[in-house]
Structure formats: C-alpha cells, structure tokens
Coordinates of C-alpha atoms in Angstrom, one line a residue:
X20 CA 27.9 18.4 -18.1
X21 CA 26.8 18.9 -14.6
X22 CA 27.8 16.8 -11.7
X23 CA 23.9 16.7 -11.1
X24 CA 23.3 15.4 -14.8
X25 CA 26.2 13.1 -14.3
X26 CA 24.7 11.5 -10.7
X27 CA 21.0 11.6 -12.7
X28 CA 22.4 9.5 -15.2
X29 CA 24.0 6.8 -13.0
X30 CA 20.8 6.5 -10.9
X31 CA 18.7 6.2 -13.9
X32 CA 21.3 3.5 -15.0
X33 CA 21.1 1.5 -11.9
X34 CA 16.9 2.2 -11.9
X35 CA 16.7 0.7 -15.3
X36 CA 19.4 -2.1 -15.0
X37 CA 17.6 -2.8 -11.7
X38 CA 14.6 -3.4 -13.9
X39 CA 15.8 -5.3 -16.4
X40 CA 17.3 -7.7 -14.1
X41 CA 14.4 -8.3 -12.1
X42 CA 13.2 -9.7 -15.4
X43 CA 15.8 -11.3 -16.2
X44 CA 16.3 -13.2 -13.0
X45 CA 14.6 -16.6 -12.4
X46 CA 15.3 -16.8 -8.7
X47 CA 12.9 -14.8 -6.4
X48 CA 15.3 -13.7 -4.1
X49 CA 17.4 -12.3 -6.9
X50 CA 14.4 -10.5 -8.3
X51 CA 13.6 -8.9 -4.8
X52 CA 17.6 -7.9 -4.4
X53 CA 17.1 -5.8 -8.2
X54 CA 14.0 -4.7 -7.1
X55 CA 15.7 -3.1 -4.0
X56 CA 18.2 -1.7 -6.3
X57 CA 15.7 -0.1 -8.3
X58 CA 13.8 1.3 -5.4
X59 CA 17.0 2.7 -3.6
X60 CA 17.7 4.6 -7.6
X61 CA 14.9 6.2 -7.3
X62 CA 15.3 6.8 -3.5
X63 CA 18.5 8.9 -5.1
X64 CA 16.6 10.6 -7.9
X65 CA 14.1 11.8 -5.8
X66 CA 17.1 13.6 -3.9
X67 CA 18.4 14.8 -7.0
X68 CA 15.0 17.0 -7.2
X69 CA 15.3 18.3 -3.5
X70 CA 12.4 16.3 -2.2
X71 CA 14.4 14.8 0.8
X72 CA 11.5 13.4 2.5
X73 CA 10.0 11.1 -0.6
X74 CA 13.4 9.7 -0.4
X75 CA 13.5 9.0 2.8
X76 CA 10.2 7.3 2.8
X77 CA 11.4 5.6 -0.9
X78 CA 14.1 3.9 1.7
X79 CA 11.7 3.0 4.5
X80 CA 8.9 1.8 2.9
X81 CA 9.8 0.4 -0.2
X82 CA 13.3 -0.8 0.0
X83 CA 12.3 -1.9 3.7
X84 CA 8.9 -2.7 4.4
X85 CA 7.3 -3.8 1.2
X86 CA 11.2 -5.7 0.9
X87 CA 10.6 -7.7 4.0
X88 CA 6.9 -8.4 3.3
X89 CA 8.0 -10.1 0.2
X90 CA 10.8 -12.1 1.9
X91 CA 7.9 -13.2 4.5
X92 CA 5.6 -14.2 1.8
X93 CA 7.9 -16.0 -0.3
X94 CA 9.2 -18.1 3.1
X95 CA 5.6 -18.7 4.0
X96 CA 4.6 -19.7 1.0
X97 CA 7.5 -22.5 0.7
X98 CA 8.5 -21.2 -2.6
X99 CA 10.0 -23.9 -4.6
X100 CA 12.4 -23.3 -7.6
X101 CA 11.4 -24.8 -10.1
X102 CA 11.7 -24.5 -14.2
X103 CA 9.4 -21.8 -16.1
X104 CA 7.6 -22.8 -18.8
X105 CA 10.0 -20.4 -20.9
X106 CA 13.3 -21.5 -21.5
X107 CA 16.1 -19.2 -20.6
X108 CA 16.9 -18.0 -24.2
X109 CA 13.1 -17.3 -24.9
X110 CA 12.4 -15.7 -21.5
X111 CA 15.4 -13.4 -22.4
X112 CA 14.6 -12.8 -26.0
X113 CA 11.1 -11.4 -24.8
X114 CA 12.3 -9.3 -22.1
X115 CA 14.7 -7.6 -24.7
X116 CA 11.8 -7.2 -27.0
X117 CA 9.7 -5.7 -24.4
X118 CA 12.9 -3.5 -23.5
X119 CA 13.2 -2.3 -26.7
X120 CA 9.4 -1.4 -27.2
X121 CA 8.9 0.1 -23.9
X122 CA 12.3 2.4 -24.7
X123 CA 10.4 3.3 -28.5
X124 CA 7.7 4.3 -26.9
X125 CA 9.5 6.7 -24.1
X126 CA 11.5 8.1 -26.8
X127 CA 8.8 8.8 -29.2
X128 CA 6.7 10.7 -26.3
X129 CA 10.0 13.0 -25.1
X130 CA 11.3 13.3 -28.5
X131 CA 10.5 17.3 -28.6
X132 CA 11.6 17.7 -24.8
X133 CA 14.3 20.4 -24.0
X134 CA 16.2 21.3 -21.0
X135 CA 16.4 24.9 -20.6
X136 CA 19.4 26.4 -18.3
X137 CA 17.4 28.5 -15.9
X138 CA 16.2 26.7 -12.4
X139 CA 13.2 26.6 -11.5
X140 CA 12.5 27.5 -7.9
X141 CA 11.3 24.2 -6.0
X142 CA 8.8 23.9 -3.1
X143 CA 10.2 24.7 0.0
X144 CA 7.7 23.1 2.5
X145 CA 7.7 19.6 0.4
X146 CA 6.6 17.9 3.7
X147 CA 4.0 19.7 4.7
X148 CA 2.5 20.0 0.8
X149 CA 2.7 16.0 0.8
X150 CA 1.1 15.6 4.6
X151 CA -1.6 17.7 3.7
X152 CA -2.4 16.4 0.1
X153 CA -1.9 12.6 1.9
X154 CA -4.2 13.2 5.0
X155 CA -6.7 15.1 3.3
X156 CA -7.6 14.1 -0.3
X157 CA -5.7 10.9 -0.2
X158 CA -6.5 9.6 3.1
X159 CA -8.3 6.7 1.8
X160 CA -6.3 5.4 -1.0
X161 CA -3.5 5.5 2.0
X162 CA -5.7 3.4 4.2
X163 CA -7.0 1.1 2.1
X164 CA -3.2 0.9 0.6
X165 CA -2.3 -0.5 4.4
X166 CA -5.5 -3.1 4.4
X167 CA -4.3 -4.4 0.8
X168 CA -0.5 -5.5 2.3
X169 CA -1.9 -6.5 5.5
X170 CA -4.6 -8.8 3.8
X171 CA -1.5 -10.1 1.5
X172 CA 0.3 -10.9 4.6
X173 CA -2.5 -12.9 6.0
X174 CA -3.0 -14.8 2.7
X175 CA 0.7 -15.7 2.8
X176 CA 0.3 -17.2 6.3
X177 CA -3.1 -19.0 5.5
X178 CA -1.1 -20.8 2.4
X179 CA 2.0 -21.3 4.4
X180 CA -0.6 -22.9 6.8
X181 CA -2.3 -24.9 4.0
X182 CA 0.0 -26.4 2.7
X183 CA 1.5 -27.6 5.6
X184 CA -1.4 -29.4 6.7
X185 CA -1.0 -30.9 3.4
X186 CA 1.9 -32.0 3.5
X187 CA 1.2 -33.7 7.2
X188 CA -2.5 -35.5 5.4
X189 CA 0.0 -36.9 2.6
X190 CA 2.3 -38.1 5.0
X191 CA 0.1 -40.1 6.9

C-alpha cells in the first residue's frame, strides 16, 4: 500500500467522521468546528489529486469565509440552545440509519470499480482550465453564488435587529 493510498484514507476518515459528527452534534458551534474538519479533508484530498489551487481556495473560502459567515449568523441571530424535538438516543439512531443507507448505496454504485496501476497524466495548467471554465461559462452561477451569501448575511442582521427590538417592546 502506497503512502498516497495510506494519506487518502486518513483524509477520507476525517471527511466522513467530520460528517457524522456534524450530525451527531447538538451544539452549533460544535457542528460548524466538524464542518471545518470536513472541509479542511477535503482541502487535503484535493492535494492528493495535484489540484493545488482547489485546495487552496477549499481553505479560504470554505474553511474561512463561509466558516465565519456562519459564526456571524449564529451571533446575530442570538441563537439559543435549546432541546430538539428528538431525543439524543433517537436523533442518534437515525443518523446511524441514514449512515448506513447512504454507505449501501455508495457501495452498490462502486461495487465493479477497479484501480489499475498505471498513472494517468493530470492537467498541468489546473488554474488556468478552472479560471477560464469559472469566468466564462460559469460566471453567473459564481455571481449570483456571491449575492446568495451576501443576502444571508443581511437576513442575519435584519433578525438580529428584530429581535432585539423585541426584546426592548417586551421589556417596556
């Protein structure tokens, strides 16, 4: 076994375990730290196939940006703990369900799949291939992407604002 195979299979681990926990967790802020996990996994996979610059934007965006927007909207938004209508045991037993089902299904579809030894020659200009696919045939999806999370972001504030205004009617 490879030390490639070897490093696929811990980030795959730590993708899926990152997964499962986010789940799992009932605390937000715990589900955001296994998200982070699972986003920096992938960060690590997508080295693992020589596209350096997905990784890199894998970190940036997602493990930063998209991070820190949710910590913003869950502060905004006064997010209270409070009790699921699931308990614990049931919340888990459904997860593990959904586990096993979703894994069934992945394992049915790459039942008949093979690795063969030979490499396979991989793109050299990645970055340029991705600019040029992004700025050309996606450059809407990509813009309205960036209205999307900044429309979020306002919604969080308006809440945030909402509810304090609320809270200073009820206190009066």
């Amino acid at each position: 076994m490879s030390g490639e195979m070897i490093a696929f299979f811990i980030l795959a681990f730590l993708a899926i375990s990152g997964g499962v926990l986010l789940l799992l967790f009932e605390n937000v802020m715990y589900m955001l730290l296994s998200l982070i996990l699972t986003f920096l996994s992938i960060a690590g996979l997508y080295v693992l196939l020589s596209a350096e610059f997905l990784a890199v934007v894998q970190v940036l965006i997602y493990s930063g940006a998209i991070a820190i927007i949710m910590i913003f909207g869950i502060m905004l938004t006064k997010h209270h703990e409070t009790k699921q209508g699931l308990t614990s045991m049931r919340r888990a037993v459904l997860v593990i369900t959904g586990i096993v089902l979703f894994f069934s299904v992945v394992w049915y579809a790459i039942g008949d799949l093979s690795f063969s030894g030979e490499t396979v020659a991989l793109h050299e200009e990645n970055t340029l291939q991705i600019g040029t696919a992004l700025f050309t045939h996606y450059v809407i999806p990509f813009e309205l992407t960036s209205i999307v999370l900044l429309v979020v972001l306002i919604g969080a504030i308006i809440l945030a604002k909402n509810e304090d205004q609320k809270e200073e009617e009820h206190h009066e």
